[in-house]
Coordinates of C-alpha atoms in Angstrom, one line a residue:
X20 CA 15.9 -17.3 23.8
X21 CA 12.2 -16.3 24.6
X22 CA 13.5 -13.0 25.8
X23 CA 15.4 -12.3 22.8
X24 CA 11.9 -13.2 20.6
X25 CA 9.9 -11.1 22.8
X26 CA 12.4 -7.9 22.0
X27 CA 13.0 -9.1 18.3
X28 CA 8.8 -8.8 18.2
X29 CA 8.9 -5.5 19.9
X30 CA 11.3 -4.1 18.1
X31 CA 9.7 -4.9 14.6
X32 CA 6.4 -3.8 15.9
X33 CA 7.4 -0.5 17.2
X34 CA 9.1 -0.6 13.4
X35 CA 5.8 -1.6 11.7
X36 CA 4.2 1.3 14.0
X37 CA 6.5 3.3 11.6
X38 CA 6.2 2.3 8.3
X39 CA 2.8 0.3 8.1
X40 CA 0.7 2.5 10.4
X41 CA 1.0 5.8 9.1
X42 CA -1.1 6.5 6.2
X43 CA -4.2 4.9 9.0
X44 CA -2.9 7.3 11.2
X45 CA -2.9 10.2 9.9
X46 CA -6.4 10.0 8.3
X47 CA -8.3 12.1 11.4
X48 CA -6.4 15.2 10.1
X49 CA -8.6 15.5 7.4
X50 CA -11.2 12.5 7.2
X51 CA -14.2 13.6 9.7
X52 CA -13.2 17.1 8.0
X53 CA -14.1 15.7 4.3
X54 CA -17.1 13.5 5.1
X55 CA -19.1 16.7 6.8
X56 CA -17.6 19.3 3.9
X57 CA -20.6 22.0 3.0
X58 CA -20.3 20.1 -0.6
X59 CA -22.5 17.3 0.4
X60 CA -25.6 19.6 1.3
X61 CA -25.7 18.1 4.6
X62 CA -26.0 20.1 8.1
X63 CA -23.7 19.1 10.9
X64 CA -26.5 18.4 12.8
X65 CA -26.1 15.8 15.7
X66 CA -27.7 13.0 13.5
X67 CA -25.4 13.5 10.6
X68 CA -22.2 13.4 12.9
X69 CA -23.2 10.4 14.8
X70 CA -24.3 9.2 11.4
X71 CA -20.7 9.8 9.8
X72 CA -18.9 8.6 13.3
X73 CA -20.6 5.8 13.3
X74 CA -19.6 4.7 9.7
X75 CA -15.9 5.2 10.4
X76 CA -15.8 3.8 13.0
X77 CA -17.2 0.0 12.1
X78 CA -15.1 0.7 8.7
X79 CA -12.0 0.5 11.0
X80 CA -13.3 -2.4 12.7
X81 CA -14.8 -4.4 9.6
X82 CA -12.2 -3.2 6.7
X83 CA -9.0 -2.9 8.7
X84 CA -9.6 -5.5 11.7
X85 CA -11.3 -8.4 10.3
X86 CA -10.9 -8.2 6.8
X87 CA -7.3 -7.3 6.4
X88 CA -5.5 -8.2 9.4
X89 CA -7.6 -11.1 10.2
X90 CA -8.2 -12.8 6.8
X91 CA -6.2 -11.1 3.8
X92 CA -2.5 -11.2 6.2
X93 CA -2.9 -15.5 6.1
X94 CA -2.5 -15.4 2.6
X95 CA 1.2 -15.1 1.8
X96 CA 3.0 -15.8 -0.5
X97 CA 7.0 -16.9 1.0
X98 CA 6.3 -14.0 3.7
X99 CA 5.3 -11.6 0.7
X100 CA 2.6 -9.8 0.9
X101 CA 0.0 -7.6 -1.7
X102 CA -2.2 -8.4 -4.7
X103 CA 0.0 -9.6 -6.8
X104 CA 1.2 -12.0 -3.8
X105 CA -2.2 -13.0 -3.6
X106 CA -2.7 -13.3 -7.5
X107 CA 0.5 -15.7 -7.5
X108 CA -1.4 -17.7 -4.7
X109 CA -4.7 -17.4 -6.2
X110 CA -3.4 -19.0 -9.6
X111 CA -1.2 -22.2 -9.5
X112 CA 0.8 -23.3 -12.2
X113 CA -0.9 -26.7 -12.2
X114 CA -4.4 -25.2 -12.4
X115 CA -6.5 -26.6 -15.6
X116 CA -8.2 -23.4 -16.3
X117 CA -6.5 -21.0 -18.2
X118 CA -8.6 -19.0 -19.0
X119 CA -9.7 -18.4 -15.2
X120 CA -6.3 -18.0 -14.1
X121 CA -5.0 -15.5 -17.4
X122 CA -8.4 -13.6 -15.9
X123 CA -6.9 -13.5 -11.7
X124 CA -3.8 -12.5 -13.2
X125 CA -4.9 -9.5 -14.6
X126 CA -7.1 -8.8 -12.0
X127 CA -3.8 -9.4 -9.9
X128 CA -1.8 -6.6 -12.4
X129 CA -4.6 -4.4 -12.6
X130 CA -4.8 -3.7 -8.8
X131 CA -0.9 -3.0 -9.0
X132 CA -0.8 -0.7 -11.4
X133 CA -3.6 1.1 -10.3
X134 CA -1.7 1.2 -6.5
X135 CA 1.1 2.8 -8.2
X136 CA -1.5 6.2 -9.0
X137 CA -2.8 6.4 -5.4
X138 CA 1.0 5.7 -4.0
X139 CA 1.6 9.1 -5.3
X140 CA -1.0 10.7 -3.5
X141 CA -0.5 9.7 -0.2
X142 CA 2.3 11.6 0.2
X143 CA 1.0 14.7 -1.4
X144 CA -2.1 14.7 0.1
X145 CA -0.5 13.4 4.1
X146 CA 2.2 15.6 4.1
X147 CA 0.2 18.9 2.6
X148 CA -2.9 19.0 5.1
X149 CA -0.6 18.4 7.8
X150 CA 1.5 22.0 6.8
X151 CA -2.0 23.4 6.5
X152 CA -2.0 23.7 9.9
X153 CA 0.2 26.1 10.0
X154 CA -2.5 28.4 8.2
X155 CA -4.9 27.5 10.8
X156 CA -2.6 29.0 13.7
X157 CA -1.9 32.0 11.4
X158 CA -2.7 33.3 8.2
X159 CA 0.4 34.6 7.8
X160 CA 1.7 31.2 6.8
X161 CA -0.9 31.0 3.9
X162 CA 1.6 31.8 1.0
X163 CA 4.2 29.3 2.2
X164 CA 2.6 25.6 2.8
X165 CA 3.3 24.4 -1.0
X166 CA 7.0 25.2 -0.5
X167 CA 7.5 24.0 2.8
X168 CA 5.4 20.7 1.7
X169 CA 7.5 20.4 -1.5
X170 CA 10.9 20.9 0.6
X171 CA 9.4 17.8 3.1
X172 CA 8.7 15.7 0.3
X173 CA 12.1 16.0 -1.6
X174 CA 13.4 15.2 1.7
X175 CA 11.4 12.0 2.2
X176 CA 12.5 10.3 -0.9
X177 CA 16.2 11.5 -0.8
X178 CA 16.3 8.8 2.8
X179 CA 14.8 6.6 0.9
X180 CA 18.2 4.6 0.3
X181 CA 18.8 4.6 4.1
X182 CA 16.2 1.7 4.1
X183 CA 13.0 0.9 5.5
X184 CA 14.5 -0.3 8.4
X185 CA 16.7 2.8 9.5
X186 CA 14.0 4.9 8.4
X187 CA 11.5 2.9 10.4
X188 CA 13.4 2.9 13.6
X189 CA 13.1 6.6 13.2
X190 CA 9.6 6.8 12.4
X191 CA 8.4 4.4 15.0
X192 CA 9.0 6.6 18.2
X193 CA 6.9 9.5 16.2
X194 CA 4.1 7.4 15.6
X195 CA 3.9 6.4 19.2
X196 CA 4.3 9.8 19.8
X197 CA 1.6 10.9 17.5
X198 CA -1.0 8.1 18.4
X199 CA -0.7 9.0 22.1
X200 CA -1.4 12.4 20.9
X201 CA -4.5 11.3 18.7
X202 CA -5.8 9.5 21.7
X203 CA -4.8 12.8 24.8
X204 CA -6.7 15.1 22.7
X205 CA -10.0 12.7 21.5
X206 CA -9.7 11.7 25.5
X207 CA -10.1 15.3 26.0
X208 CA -12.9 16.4 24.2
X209 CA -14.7 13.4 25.0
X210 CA -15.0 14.4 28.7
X211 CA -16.7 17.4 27.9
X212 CA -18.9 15.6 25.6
X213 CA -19.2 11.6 26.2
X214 CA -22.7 11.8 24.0
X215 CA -19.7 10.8 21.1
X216 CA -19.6 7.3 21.8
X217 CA -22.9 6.8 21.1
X218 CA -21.6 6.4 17.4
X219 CA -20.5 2.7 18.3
X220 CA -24.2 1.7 17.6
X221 CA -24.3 1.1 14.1
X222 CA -27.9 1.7 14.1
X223 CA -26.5 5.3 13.8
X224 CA -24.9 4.3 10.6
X225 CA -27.9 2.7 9.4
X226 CA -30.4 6.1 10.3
X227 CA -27.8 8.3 8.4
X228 CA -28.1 6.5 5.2
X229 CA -31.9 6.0 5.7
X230 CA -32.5 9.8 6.1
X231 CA -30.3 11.3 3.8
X232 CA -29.8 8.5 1.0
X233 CA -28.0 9.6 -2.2
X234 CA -26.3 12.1 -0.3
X235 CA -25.1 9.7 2.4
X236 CA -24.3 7.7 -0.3
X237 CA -21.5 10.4 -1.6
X238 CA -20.6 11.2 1.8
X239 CA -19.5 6.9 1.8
X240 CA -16.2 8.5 -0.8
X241 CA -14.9 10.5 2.1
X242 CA -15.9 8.0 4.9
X243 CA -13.2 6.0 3.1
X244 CA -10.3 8.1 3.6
X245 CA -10.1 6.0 7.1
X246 CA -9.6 3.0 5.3
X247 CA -7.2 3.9 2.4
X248 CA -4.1 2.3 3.8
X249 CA -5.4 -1.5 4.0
X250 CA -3.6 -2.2 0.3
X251 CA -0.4 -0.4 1.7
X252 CA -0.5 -2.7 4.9
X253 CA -0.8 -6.0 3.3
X254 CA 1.6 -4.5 0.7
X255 CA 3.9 -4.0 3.7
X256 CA 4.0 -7.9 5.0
X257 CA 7.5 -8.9 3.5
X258 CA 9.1 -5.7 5.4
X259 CA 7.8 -7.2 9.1
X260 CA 5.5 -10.2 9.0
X261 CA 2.0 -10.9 10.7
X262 CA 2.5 -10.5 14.3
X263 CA 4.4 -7.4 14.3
X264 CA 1.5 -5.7 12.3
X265 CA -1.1 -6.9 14.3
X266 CA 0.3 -6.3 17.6
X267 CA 1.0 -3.0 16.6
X268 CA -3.2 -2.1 15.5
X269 CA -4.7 -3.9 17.8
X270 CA -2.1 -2.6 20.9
X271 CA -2.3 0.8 19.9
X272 CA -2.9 1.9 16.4
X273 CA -7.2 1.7 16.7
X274 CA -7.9 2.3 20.4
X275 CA -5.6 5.8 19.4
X276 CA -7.7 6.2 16.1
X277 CA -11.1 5.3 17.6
X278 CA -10.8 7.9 20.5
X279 CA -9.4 10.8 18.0
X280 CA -12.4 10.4 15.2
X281 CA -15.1 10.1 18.9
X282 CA -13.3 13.2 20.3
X283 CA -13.8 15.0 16.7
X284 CA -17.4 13.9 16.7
X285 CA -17.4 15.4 20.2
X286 CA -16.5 18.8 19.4
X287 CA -18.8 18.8 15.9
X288 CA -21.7 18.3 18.8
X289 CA -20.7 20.9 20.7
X290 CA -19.6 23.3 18.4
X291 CA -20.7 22.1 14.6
X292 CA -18.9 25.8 12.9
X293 CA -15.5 23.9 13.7
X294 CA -16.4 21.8 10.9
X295 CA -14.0 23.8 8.8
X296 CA -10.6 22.1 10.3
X297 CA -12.0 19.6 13.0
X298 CA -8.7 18.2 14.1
X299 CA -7.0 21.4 14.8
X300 CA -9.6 23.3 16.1
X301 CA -9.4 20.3 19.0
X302 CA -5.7 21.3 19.9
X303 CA -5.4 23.9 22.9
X304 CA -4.1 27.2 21.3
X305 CA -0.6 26.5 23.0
X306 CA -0.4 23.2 22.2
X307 CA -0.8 23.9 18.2
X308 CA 2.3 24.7 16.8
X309 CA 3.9 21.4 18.5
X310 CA 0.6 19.5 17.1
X311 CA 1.8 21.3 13.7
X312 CA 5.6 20.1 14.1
X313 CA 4.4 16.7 15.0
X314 CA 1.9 16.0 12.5
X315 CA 4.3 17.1 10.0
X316 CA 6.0 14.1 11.4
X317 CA 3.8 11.9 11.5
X318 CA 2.6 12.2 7.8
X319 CA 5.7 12.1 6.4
X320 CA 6.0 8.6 8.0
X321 CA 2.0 8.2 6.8
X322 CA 3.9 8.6 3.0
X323 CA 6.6 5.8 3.5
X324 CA 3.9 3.3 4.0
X325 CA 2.7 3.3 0.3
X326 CA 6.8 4.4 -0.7
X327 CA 7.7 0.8 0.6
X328 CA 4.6 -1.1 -0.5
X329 CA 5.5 0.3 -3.8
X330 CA 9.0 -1.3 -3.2
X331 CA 8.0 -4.7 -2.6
X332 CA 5.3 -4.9 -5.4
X333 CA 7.4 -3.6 -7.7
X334 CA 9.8 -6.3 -6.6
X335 CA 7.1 -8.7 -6.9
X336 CA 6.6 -7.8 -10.5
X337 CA 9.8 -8.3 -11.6
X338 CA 10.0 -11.8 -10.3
X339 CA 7.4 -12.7 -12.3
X340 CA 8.4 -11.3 -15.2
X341 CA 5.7 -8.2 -15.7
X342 CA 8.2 -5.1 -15.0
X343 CA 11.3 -4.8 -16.3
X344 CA 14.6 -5.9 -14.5
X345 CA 15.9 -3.1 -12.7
X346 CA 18.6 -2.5 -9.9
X347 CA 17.0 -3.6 -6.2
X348 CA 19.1 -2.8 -3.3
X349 CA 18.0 -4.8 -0.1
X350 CA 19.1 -2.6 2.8
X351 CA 18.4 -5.0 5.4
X352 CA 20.8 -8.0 6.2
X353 CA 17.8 -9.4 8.5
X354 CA 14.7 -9.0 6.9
X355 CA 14.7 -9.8 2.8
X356 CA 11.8 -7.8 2.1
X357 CA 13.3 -4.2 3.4
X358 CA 14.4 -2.8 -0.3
X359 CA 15.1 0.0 -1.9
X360 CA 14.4 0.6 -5.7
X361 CA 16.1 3.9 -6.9
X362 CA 13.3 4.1 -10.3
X363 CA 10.3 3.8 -8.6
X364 CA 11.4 6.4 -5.7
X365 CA 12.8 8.6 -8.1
X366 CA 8.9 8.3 -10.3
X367 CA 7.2 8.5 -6.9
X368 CA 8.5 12.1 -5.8
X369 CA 7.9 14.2 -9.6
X370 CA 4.6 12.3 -9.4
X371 CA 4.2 13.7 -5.4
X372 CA 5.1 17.0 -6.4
X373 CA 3.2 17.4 -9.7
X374 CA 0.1 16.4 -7.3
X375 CA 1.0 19.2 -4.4
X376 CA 1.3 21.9 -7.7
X377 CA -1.0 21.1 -9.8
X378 CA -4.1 20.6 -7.2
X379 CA -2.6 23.0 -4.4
X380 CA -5.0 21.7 -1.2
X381 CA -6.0 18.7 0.5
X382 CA -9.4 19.4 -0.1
X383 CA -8.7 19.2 -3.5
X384 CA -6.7 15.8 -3.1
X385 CA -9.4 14.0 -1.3
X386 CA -11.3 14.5 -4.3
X387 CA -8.3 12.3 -6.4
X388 CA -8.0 9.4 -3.3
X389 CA -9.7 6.8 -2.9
X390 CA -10.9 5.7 -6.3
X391 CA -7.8 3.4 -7.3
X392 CA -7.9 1.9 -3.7
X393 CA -11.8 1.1 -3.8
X394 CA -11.2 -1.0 -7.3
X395 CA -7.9 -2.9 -5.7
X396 CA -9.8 -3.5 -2.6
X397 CA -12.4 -5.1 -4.7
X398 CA -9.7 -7.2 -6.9
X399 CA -8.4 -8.1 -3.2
X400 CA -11.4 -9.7 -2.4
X401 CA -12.1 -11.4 -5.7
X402 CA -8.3 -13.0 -5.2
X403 CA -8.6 -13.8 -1.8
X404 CA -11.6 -16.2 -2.6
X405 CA -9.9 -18.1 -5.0
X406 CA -7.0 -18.8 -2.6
X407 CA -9.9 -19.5 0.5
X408 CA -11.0 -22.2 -2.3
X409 CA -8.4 -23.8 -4.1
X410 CA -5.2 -23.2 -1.9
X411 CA -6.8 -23.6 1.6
X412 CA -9.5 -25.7 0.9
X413 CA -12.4 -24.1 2.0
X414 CA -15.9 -25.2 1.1
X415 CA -17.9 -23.2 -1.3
X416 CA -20.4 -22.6 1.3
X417 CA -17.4 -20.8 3.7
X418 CA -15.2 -19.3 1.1
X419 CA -18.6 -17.6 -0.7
X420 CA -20.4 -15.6 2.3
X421 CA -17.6 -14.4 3.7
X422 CA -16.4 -13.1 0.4
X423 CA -20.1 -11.8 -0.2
X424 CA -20.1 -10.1 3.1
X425 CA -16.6 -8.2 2.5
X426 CA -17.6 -7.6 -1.3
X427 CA -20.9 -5.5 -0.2
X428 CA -18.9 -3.2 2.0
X429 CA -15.8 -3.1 -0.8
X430 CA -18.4 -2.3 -3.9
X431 CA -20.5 0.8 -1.7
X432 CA -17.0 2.5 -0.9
X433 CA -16.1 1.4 -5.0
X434 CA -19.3 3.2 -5.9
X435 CA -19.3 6.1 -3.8
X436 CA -15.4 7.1 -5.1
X437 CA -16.2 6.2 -8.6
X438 CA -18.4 9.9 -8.2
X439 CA -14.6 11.3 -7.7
X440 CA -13.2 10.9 -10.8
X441 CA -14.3 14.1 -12.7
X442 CA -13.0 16.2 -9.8
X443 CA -9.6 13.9 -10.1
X444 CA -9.9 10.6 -9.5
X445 CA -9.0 10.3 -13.1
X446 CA -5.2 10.7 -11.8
X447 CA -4.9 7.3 -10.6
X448 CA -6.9 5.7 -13.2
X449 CA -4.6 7.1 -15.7
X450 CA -1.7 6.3 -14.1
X451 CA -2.6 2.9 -13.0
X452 CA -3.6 2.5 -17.2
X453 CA -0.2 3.1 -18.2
X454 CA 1.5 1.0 -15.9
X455 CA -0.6 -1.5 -16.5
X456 CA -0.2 -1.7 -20.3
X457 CA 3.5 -1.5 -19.8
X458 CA 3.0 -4.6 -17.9
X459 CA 1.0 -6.4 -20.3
X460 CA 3.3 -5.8 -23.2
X461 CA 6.4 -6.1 -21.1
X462 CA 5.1 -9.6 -20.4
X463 CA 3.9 -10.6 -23.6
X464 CA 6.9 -9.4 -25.3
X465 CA 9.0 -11.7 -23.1
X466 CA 6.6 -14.5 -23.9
X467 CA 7.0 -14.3 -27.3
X468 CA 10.9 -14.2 -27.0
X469 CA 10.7 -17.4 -25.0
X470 CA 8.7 -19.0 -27.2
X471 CA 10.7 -18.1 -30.3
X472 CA 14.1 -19.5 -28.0
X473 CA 12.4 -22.5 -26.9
X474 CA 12.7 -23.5 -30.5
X475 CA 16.5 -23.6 -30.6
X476 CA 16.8 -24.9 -26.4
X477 CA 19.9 -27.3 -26.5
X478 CA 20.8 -29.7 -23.4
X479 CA 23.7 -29.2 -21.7
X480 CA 24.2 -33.2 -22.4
X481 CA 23.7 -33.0 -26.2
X482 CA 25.9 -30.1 -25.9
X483 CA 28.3 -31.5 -24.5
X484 CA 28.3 -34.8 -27.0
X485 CA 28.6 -32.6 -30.0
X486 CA 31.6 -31.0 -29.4
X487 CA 33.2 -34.9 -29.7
X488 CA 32.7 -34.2 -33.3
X489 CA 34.8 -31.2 -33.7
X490 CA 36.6 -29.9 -30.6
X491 CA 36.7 -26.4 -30.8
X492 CA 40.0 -23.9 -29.9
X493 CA 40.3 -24.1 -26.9
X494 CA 41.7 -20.8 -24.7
X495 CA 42.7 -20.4 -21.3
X496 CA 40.9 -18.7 -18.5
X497 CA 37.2 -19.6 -17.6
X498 CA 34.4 -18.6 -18.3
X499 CA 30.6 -18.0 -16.8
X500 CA 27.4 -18.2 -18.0
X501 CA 24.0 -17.3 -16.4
X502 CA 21.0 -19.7 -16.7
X503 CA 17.7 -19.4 -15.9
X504 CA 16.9 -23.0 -16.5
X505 CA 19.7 -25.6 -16.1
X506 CA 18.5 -28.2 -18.0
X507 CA 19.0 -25.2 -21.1
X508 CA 22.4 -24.8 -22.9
X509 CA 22.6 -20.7 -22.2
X510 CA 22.1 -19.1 -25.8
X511 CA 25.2 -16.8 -25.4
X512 CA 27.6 -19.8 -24.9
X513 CA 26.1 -20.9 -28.1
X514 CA 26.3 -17.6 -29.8
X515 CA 30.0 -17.3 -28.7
X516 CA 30.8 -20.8 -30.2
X517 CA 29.6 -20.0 -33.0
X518 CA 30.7 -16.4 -33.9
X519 CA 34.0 -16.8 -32.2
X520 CA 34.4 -20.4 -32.5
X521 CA 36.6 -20.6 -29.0
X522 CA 36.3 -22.3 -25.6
X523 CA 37.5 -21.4 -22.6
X524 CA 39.4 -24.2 -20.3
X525 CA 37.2 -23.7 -17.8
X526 CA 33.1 -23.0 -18.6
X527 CA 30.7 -22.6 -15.6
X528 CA 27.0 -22.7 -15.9
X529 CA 25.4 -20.4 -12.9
X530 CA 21.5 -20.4 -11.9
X531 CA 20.6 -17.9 -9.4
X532 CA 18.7 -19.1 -6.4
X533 CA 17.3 -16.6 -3.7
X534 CA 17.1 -18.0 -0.4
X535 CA 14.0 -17.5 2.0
X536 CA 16.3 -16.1 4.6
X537 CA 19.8 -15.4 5.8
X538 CA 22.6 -17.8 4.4

């Protein structure tokens, strides 16, 4: 039984490695790149690259290891994970104040809708500065990365319906794959140049912001590309659960991510001109076209991170009545959160290519991510406070400085990427907008509906007395009606009743019940 566990835990870790992990782990392709651009006015002097390193790297540790997978993974809600399972957690039905809990649940909708803008990027942005490579290696190529990304992307979301599990027991070997790469070359570069890990003193973090202030402060928007897929993991919690996704960062995701961004620091200090593609110019000549080929890989995976925590929020949204109801395929007869929506895919890829058209680079990408993230992160944070307090009974004093601690570091990345919204970081804002009014009407419409039924709500039992008074035709066959509540007569038997004035031989009154598991 133990050994059957222990395989069952590798297997959905390797898996997790696959779906959870790749949006993380493909951030050194253009990250480093990004924070040192020739925009900020800063010289890739020694300081500055230290500096820079030196803020990724306790991002990683603080945003990603303790924050997320540490604190934000307890709070789940059945095994579901994502804002608007922690706004479901955060907000009991029993709770006396309305008015607080009508404000977490908009906070809750307002960080999914604006997940939704940013889940389009991802892929654009992953998949497009991987191809870029290829015009590194060779002009020549120049004229043909937008169609070969386009091509990779319609790909992508045409496998969608395989499921995240299929897909994910593809994508898991590449990510191992491409990890062990991240970390071979970082490895390399920081033999010739071990001054790199130097960076793991955050004092250099500190002297970066202290010498170059506002500007440092700008460079903070592209420092958080490192961190952008923290939403998309807890998002991903339903597909694997909490042990799979930490074994899988702390076993090989970060050592792998911490060596690549120390061996790109590396080569900056020896050669700061290579600031122009840092992660490229790091693979050996005859290694690149693999590198190329494997990245590729490696981002397409990085894009069905957000694709599947777009799934399960969506999923989330229906339950609770803020979406519409729409067809949900679960592709997994093992895990209930591996699902498939065909609407959301099918809004995800013209959104993805739209992006790789209309803003043609990564460079100009980067300039559109981050900004929706920052503002969920926050909303994270504000949620995960009220579950620390009123679900898990932590003490004001508890609950309150570490929320304070993660909120300083989760409002300087929200400022720094608020800067990015002239240069696109109105994309997501907009998108995340509409969505989020669609939500808010879909659920008050629904409301109002309920309210007006409520009204005319009918007991089975009195139901049942008054048709002693006049027995209606009766006509064979049965018949079945859906219920959300049972102690409701269903409206349509009523409606039938009256209109048609029959009754079948046989009536059945169904309610739905989904299961936490396999029946």
């Amino acid at each position: 039984m133990a050994s059957t566990s222990g395989r069952r835990l590798a297997v959905l870790s390797l898996t997790a490695l696959g779906i959870v992990y790749g949006d993380i782990g493909t951030s050194p392709l253009y990250a480093i790149r990004e924070s040192l651009q020739p925009a900020h006015g800063l010289p890739v002097s020694a300081a500055n690259v230290l500096g820079v390193l030196s803020c990724i790297v306790w991002s990683l540790i603080i945003v990603i290891s303790i924050k997320y997978l540490g604190y934000i993974l307890r709070a789940d809600d059945h095994g579901e994970g994502g804002i608007l399972a922690l706004a479901s957690l955060a907000t009991p039905m029993d709770t006396g104040a309305s008015r607080s809990r009508r404000g977490l649940v908009l906070l809750g909708l307002a960080g999914t809708a604006l997940l939704y803008g940013d889940g389009a990027i991802t892929p654009a942005i992953s998949v497009l500065s991987a191809v870029e490579g290829l015009a590194v290696a060779t002009p020549v190529f120049t004229p043909y990365v937008i169609p070969i990304t386009l091509g990779i992307l319609i790909a992508l979301f045409l496998a969608q319906h395989h499921g995240t599990g299929r897909v994910g027991g593809v994508f898991g070997p590449i990510v191992v794959l491409w990890l062990l790469t991240l970390a071979t070359l970082g490895i390399a570069q920081l033999i010739r140049q071990p001054a790199a890990l130097a960076a793991l003193d955050p004092r250099h973090a500190m002297a970066f912001f202290s010498a170059n202030g506002s500007r440092a402060f700008i460079v903070l928007g592209s420092v958080f590309l490192v961190v952008t897929g923290g939403e998309a993991l807890y998002a991903d919690l339903g597909h694997f659960g909490t042990r799979p996704i930490r074994l899988a960062w702390f076993g090989l995701a970060l050592p792998a991510l911490l060596l690549n961004y120390f061996g790109q620091g590396a080569l900056l200090l020896e050669t700061p001109e290579a600031i122009r593609n840092p992660f490229y110019l790091m693979v050996p000549a005859w290694a690149l076209y693999p590198v190329v080929g494997l990245a590729t890989a490696a981002t397409v995976v990085a894009s069905q991170a957000l694709i599947s925590g777009a799934y399960s929020l969506t999923l989330q949204a229906v339950r609770l009545g803020c979406l519409p109801r729409m067809r949900i395929e679960h592709t997994s007869d093992r895990e209930k959160g591996q699902i498939y929506i065909p609407a959301v895919n099918r809004f995800l890829m013209v959104a993805c290519l739209a992006l790789v058209v209309g803003f043609g680079s990564s460079a100009a990408l980067a300039s559109a991510y981050g900004v929706a993230v920052t503002t969920t992160m926050v909303i994270t944070t504000v949620l995960f406070h009220a579950v620390a307090r009123t679900r898990w009974g932590w003490s004001r004093w508890h609950a309150g400085v570490l929320t304070a601690a993660f909120l300083a570091i989760d409002l300087a990345f929200f400022g720094a990427n608020l800067l990015k919204i002239p240069d696109g970081g109105w994309f997501p804002i907009a998108v995340g907008s509409a969505i989020l009014a669609l939500m808010l009407i879909w659920r008050r419409g629904r409301r109002g509906l309920a309210a007006k039924l409520r009204g005319r709500d009918l007991p089975p039992e009195a139901f049942a007395a008054s048709l002693a008074h006049g027995m209606p035709t009766r006509v064979p066959g049965v018949a079945v009606f859906l219920i959300r509540e049972p102690d409701v007569t269903p409206p349509a038997l009523l409606h039938n009743l009256k209109h048609n004035r029959v009754l079948h031989e046989h009536v059945l009154l169904l309610t739905v019940v989904t299961e936490g598991g396999p029946t």
